[in-house]
Every structure is written in C-alpha cells, then in structure tokens.
mmCIF file of C-alpha atoms in Angstrom:
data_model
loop_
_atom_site.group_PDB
_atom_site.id
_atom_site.type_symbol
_atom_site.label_atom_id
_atom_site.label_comp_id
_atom_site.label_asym_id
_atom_site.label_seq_id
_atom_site.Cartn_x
_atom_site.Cartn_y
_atom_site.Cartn_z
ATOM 1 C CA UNK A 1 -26.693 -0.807 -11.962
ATOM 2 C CA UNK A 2 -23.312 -2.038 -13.667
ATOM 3 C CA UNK A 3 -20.787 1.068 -14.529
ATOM 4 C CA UNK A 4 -18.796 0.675 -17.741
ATOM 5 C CA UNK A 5 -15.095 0.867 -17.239
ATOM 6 C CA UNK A 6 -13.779 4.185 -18.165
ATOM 7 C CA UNK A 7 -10.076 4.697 -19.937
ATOM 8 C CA UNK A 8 -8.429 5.997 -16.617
ATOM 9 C CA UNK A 9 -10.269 3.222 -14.091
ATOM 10 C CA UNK A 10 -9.147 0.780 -16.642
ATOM 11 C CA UNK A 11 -5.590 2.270 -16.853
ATOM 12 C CA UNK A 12 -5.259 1.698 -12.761
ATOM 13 C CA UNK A 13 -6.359 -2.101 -12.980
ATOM 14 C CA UNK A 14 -3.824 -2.790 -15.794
ATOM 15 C CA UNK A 15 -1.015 -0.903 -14.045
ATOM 16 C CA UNK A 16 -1.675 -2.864 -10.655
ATOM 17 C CA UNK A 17 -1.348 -6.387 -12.701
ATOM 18 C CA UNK A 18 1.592 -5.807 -14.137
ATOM 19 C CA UNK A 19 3.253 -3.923 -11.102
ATOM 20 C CA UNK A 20 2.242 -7.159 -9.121
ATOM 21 C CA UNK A 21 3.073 -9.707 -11.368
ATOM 22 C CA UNK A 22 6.781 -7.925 -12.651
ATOM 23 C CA UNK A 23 7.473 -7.922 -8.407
ATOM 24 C CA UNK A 24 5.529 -11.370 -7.698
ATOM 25 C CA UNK A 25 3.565 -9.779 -5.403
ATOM 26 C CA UNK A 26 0.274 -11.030 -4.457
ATOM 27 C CA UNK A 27 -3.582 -8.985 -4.693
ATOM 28 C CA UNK A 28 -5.943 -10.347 -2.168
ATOM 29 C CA UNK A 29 -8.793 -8.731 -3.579
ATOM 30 C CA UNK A 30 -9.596 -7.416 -7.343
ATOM 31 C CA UNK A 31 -7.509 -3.795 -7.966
ATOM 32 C CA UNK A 32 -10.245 -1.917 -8.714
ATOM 33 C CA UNK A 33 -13.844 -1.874 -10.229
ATOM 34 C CA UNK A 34 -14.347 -5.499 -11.564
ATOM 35 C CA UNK A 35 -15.133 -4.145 -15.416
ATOM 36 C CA UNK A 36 -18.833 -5.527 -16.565
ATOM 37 C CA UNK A 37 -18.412 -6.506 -19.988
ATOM 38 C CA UNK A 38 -15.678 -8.278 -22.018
ATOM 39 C CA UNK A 39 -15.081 -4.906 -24.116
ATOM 40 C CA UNK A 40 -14.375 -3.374 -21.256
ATOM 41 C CA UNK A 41 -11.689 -6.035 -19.908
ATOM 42 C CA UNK A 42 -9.852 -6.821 -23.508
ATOM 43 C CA UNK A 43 -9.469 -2.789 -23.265
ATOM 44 C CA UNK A 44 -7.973 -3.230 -19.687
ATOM 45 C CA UNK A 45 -5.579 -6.682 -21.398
ATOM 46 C CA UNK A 46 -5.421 -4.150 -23.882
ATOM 47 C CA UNK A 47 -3.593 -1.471 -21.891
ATOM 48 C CA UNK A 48 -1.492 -4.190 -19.543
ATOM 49 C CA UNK A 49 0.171 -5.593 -22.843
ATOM 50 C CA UNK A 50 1.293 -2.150 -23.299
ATOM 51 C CA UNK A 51 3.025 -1.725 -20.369
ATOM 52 C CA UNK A 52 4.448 -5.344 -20.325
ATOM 53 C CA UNK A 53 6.483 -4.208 -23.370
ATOM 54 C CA UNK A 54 7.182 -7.610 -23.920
ATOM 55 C CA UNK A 55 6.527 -9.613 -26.955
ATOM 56 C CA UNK A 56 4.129 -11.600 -27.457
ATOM 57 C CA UNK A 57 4.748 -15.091 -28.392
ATOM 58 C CA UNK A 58 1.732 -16.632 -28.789
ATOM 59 C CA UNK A 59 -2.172 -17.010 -26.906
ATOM 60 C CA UNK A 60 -4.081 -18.441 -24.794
ATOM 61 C CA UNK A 61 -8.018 -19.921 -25.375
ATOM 62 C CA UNK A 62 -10.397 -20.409 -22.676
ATOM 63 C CA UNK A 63 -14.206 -21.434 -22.393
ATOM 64 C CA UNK A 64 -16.675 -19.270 -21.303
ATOM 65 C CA UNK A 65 -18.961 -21.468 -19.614
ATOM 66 C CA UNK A 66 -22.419 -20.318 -19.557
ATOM 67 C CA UNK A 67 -21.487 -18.252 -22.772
ATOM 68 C CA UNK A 68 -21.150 -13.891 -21.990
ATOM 69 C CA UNK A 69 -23.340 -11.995 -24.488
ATOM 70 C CA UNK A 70 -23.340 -15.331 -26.856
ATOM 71 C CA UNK A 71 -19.465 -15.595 -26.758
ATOM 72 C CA UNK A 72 -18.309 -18.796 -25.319
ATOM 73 C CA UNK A 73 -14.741 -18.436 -24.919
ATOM 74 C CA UNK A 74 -12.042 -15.462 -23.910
ATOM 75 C CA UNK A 75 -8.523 -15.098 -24.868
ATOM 76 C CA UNK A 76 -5.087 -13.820 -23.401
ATOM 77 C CA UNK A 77 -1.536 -13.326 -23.996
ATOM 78 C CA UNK A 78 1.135 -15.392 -23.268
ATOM 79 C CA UNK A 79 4.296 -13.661 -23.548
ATOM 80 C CA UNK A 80 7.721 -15.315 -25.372
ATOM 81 C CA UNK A 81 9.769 -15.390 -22.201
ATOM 82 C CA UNK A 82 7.571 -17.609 -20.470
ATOM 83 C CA UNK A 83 7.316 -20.220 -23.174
ATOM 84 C CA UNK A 84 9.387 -23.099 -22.654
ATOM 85 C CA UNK A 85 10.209 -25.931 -24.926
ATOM 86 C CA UNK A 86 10.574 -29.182 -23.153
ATOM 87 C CA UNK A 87 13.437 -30.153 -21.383
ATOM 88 C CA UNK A 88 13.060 -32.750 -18.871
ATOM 89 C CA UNK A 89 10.616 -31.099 -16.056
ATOM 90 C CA UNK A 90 11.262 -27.766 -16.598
ATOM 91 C CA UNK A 91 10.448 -25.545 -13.364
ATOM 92 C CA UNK A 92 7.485 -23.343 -14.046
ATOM 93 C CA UNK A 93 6.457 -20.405 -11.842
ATOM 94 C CA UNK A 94 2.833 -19.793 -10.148
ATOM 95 C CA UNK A 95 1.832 -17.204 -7.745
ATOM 96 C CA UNK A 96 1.611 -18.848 -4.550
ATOM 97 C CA UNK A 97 -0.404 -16.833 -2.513
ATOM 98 C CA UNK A 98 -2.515 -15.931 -5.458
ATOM 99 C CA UNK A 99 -3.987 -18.525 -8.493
ATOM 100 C CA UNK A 100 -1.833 -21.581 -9.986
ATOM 101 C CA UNK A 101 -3.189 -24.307 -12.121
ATOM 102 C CA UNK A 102 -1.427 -26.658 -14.662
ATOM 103 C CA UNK A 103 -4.042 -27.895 -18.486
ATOM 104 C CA UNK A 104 -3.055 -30.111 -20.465
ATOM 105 C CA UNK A 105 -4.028 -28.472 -24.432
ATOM 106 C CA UNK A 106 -3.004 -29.604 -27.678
ATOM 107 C CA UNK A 107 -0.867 -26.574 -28.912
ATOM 108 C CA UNK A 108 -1.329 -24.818 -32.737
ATOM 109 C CA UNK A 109 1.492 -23.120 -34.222
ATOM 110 C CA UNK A 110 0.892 -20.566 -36.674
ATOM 111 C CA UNK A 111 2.429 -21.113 -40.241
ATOM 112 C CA UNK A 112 0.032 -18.058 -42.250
ATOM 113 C CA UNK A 113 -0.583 -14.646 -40.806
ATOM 114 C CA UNK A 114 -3.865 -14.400 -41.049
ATOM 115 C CA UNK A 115 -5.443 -11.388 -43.519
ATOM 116 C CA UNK A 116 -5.909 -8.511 -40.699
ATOM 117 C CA UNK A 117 -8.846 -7.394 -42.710
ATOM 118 C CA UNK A 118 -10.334 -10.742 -42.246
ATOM 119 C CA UNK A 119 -12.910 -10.862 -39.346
ATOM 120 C CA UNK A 120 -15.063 -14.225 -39.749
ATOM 121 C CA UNK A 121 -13.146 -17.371 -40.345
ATOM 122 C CA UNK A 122 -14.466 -21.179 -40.404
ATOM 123 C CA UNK A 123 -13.042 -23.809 -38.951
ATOM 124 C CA UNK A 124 -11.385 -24.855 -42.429
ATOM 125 C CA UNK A 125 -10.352 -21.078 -42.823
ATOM 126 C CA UNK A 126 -8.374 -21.415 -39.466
ATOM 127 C CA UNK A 127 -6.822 -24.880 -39.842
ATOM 128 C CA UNK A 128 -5.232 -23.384 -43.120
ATOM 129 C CA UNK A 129 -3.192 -20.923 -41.227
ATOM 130 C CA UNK A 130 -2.174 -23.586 -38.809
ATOM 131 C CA UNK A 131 1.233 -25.467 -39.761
ATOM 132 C CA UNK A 132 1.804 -27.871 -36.455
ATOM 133 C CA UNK A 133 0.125 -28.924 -33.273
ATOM 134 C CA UNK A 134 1.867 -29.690 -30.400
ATOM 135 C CA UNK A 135 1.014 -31.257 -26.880
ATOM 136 C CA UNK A 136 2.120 -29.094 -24.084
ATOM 137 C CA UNK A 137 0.913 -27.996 -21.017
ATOM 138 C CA UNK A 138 -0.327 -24.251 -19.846
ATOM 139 C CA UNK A 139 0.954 -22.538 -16.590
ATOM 140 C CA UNK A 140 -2.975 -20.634 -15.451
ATOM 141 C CA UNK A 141 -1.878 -18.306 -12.565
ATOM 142 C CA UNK A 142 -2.666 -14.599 -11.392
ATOM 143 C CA UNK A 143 -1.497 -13.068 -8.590
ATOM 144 C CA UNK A 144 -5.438 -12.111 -8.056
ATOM 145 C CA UNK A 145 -6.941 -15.533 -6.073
ATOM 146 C CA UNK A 146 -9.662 -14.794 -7.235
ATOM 147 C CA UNK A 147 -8.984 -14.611 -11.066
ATOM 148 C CA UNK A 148 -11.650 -17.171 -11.974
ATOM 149 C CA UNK A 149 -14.357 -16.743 -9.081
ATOM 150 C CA UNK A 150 -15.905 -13.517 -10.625
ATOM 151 C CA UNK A 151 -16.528 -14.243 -13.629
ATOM 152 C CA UNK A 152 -14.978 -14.178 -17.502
ATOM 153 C CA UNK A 153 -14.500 -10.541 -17.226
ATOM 154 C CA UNK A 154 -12.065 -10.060 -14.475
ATOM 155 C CA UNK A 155 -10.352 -13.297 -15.657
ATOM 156 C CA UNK A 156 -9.573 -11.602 -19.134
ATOM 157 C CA UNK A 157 -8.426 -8.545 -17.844
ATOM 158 C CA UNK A 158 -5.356 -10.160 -16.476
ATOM 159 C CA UNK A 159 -3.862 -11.450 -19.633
ATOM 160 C CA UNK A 160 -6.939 -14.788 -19.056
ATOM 161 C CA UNK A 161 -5.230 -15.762 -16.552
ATOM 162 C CA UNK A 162 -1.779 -17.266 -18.099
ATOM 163 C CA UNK A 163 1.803 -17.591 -16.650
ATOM 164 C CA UNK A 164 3.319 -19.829 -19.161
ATOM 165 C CA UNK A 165 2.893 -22.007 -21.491
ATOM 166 C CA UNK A 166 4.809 -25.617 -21.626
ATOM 167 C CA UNK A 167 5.842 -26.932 -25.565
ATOM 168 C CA UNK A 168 6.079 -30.511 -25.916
ATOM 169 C CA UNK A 169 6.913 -32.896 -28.767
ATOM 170 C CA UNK A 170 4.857 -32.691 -32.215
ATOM 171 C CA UNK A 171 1.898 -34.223 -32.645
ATOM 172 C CA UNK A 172 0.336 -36.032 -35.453
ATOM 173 C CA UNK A 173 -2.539 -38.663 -34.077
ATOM 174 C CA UNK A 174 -6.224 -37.542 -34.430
ATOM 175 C CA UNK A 175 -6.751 -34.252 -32.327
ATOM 176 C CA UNK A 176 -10.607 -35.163 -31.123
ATOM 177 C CA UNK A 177 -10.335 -38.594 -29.979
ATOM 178 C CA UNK A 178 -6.917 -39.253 -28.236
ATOM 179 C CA UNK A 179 -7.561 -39.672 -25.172
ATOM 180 C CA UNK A 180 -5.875 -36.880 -22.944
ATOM 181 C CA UNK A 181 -4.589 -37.132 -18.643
ATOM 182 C CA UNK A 182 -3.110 -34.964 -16.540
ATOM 183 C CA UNK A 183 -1.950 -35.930 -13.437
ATOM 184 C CA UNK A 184 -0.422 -34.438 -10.384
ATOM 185 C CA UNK A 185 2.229 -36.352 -8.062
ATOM 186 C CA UNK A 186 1.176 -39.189 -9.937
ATOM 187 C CA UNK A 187 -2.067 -38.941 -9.372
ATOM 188 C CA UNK A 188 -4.735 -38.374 -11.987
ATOM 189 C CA UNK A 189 -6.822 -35.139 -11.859
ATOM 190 C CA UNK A 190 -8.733 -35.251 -15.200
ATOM 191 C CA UNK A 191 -9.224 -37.567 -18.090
ATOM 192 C CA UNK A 192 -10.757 -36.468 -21.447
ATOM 193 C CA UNK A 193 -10.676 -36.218 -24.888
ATOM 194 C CA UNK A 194 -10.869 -32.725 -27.105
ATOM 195 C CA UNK A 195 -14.534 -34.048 -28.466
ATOM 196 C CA UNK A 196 -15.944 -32.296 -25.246
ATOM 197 C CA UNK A 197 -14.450 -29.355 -26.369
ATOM 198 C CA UNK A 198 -16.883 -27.093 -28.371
ATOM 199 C CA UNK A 199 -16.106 -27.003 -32.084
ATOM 200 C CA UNK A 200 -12.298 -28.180 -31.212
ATOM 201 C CA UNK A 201 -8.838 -26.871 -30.725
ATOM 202 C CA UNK A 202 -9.167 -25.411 -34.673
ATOM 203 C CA UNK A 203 -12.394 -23.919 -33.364
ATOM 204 C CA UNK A 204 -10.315 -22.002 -30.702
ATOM 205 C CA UNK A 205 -8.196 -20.259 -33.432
ATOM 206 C CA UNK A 206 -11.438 -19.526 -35.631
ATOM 207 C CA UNK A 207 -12.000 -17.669 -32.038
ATOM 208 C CA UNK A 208 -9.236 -16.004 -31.686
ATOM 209 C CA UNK A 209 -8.279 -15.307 -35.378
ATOM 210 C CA UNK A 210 -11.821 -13.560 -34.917
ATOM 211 C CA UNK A 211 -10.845 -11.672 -31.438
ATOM 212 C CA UNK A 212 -7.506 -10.393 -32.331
ATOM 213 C CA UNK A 213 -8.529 -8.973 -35.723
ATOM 214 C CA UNK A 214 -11.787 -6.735 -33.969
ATOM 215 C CA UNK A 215 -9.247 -5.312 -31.409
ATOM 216 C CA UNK A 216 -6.618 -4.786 -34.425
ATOM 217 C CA UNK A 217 -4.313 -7.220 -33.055
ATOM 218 C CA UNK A 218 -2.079 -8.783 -35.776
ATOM 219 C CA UNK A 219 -0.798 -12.606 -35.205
ATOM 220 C CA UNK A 220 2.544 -13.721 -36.684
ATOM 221 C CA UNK A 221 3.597 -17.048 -37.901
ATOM 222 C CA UNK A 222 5.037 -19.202 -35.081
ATOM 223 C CA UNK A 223 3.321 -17.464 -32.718
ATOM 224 C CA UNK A 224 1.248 -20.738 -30.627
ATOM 225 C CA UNK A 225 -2.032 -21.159 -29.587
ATOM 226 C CA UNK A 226 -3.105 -22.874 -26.270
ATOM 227 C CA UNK A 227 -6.406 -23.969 -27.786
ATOM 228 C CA UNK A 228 -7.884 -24.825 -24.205
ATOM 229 C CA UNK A 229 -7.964 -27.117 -20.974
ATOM 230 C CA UNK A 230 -8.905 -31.048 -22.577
ATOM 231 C CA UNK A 231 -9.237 -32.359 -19.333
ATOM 232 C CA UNK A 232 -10.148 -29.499 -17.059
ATOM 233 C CA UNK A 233 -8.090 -26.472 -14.505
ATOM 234 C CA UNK A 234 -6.245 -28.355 -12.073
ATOM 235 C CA UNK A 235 -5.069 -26.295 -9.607
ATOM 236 C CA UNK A 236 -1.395 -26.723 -8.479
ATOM 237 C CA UNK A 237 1.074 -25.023 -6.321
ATOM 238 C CA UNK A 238 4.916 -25.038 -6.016
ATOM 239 C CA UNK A 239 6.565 -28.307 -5.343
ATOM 240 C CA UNK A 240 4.326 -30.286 -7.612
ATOM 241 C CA UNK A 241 5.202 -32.183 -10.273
ATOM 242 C CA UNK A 242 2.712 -32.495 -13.640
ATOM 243 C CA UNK A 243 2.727 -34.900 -15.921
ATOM 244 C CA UNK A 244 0.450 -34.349 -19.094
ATOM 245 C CA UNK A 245 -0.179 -37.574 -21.384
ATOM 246 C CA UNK A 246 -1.131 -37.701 -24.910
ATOM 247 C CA UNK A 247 -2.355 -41.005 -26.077
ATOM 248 C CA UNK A 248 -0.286 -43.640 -25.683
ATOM 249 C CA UNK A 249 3.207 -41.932 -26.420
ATOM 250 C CA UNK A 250 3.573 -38.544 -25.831
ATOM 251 C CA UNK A 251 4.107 -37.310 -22.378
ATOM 252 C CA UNK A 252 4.788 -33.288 -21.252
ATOM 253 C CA UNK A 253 5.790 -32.821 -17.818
ATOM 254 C CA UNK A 254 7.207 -29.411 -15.605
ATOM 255 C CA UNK A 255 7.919 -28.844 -12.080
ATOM 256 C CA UNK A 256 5.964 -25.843 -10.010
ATOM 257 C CA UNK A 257 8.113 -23.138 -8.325
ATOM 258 C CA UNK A 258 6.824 -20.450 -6.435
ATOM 259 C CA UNK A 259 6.888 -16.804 -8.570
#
C-alpha cells in the first residue's frame, strides 16, 4: 500500500535536490520515498523553493499525460537567474549525467497579478492577466535521470523538472495554428502546432493561476509562463546546438553546456 509523504521525509527529498543541483552533482536513483500523490510532491517543491532562496521569476507548465486524480498537467518554478533573454545562442546548462531536454513553448508574460483569493479562472479570465507572449525555448533537466520515468509525482517534486528557460522575440501571429519545429544539430526532432495542446497555452495559465492560488502562492506581473512543450521533450546533452522556429520568422536558438 502507498505511504503518504510525511513533513520530515519530504524535508530530506527537497534538501537532496537542491544540495545536488547548487553543486551539479548527479542522483542515480530517486533521494528518498518517491511521494504518491501530487499534494504530497508540490509540498516537497514547496519546501525546495524555500531553501533555494532564490526568486522566482516565472513557471513552468507541463502535461500530465494519462491525467493524475483528473488533473492533466503539473507545474514548477523556474527561478530569475536562469532566465535568459536572447542573445545569439546563449549557452544553457543541463545535468549531464542526470536529465537534459530542450521544448520549444510559446512564452506568457504576466501584465495583472491575479486576485489571490481567486481560485477558478476561464480561459478568458487568464488571457486578461496576460500582457505578451513570447517564443522561447525551456531548458527540462534534473540531476535525477530518472525525473520523468516514475511518474508526474516525482517529476514535480523537483521544481517539474526545469533548468532554464530561453526568452525570444515577441510574438504576435495566431498562437494555435503556427506551425512550431525544433530541431537539434540541424536536424528536426518534432513538428507541431499548439492545437494539440489541450485547451492551449492560455489554458496552461488558467492551470496554474488555479495551482499557485490553492498552495497560497502569489504571481507577480512579469513573471513568464512556459505554457508547455508544442512539439514534444527532446532530449539533449552538452555540445548541442537548438534551434526553435516559430512560423515563418521567428527563430530561438541556445547552445547546451554541461552543469
């Protein structure tokens, strides 16, 4: 039978994570009980934010895919030192002995702090508080290899599984149909469109508008949202070179470095 993460056994896992991702250090297997329900890991994110001390500039959206307990996607933090806006190929860090993979995601910036009594938005509700997407590309990498082989749980409680997030230029084309690439070394790894993607990027913040405010989590304005992999988690590892593309005209790009 599945045991419910207590406080302390939480408090270990956390402290591990941010121990070996502060010395780049790798975990070859999961540091500690694997928690058993997404309460339990947000309190585990929960208590590694703490410790981080680090502010947060914005978050991270994944799917759940079957959907945990009817939820179909997770969240994480991705912290303001490790956001970079584009320069040409900027180098961006993954933990080679542990989990690196580069997405291509339209990016939301926040313009409206969002009412932290608030705790069901629409999709129109969250669009409101957004003032600018972006294209950019998100760093996924844990020092855990295993961060997304065991399920949603153990990849939220290490911040979902982010290591950076990639800014590129503005974007103002239609968000659902442009079509979307990423490619490694050239070479394409995924082609899609943001119509596969659930209710949408502005579905992503109605999800985490709707997280953050039942963990009492307050979002700021121009704090970003990586609303979630358009054409899929392409796993990387240092010395590649990514190139996301946006339509016909926008192009994000960044260079892989070992952590």
């Amino acid at each position: 039978m599945a045991i419910e993460h207590g406080r302390q056994e939480g408090e270990g896992v956390a402290h591990a994570f941010v121990a070996a991702r502060r010395k780049g250090w790798a975990l070859p297997v999961y540091p500690g009980c694997p928690p058993q329900s997404l309460k339990a890991a947000y309190r585990i994110q929960d208590e590694a934010i703490a410790l981080t001390a680090q502010p947060v500039g914005g978050w991270k959206v994944g799917r759940i895919n079957p959907p945990l307990d009817g939820v179909d996607r997770l969240s994480g933090p991705i912290f303001a030192d490790q956001i970079v806006v584009e320069t040409p190929a900027p180098s961006m860090p993954v933990f080679a002995a542990g989990f690196g993979a580069a997405e291509a995601e339209f990016l939301l910036r926040v313009g409206t702090a969002p009412d932290p009594a608030k705790t069901h938005y629409t999709v129109s509700d969250a669009a409101a508080l957004i003032d600018a997407v972006h294209v950019g590309i998100e760093i996924a990498s844990s020092p855990f290899p295993g961060i997304n082989d065991q399920g949603p749980c153990v990849t939220v409680s290490d911040f979902g599984n982010n290591n950076g997030l990639v800014v590129g230029p503005l974007f103002l084309h239609d968000v659902l149909t442009t079509p979307v690439e990423l490619r490694i070394n050239g070479e394409v790894a995924g082609a899609a469109s943001a119509e596969t993607m659930l209710d949408g990027p502005f579905g992503a913040a109605r999800f985490l508008f709707e997280n953050l405010a039942s963990r009492g989590i307050a979002i700021r304005p121009g704090q970003w949202i990586s609303s979630g992999a358009v054409t899929g988690v392409h796993r990387v590892r240092p010395g590649d070179h990514v190139e996301a593309r946006f339509g016909d005209d926008l192009v994000v790009t960044c260079d892989i470095v070992e952590r």
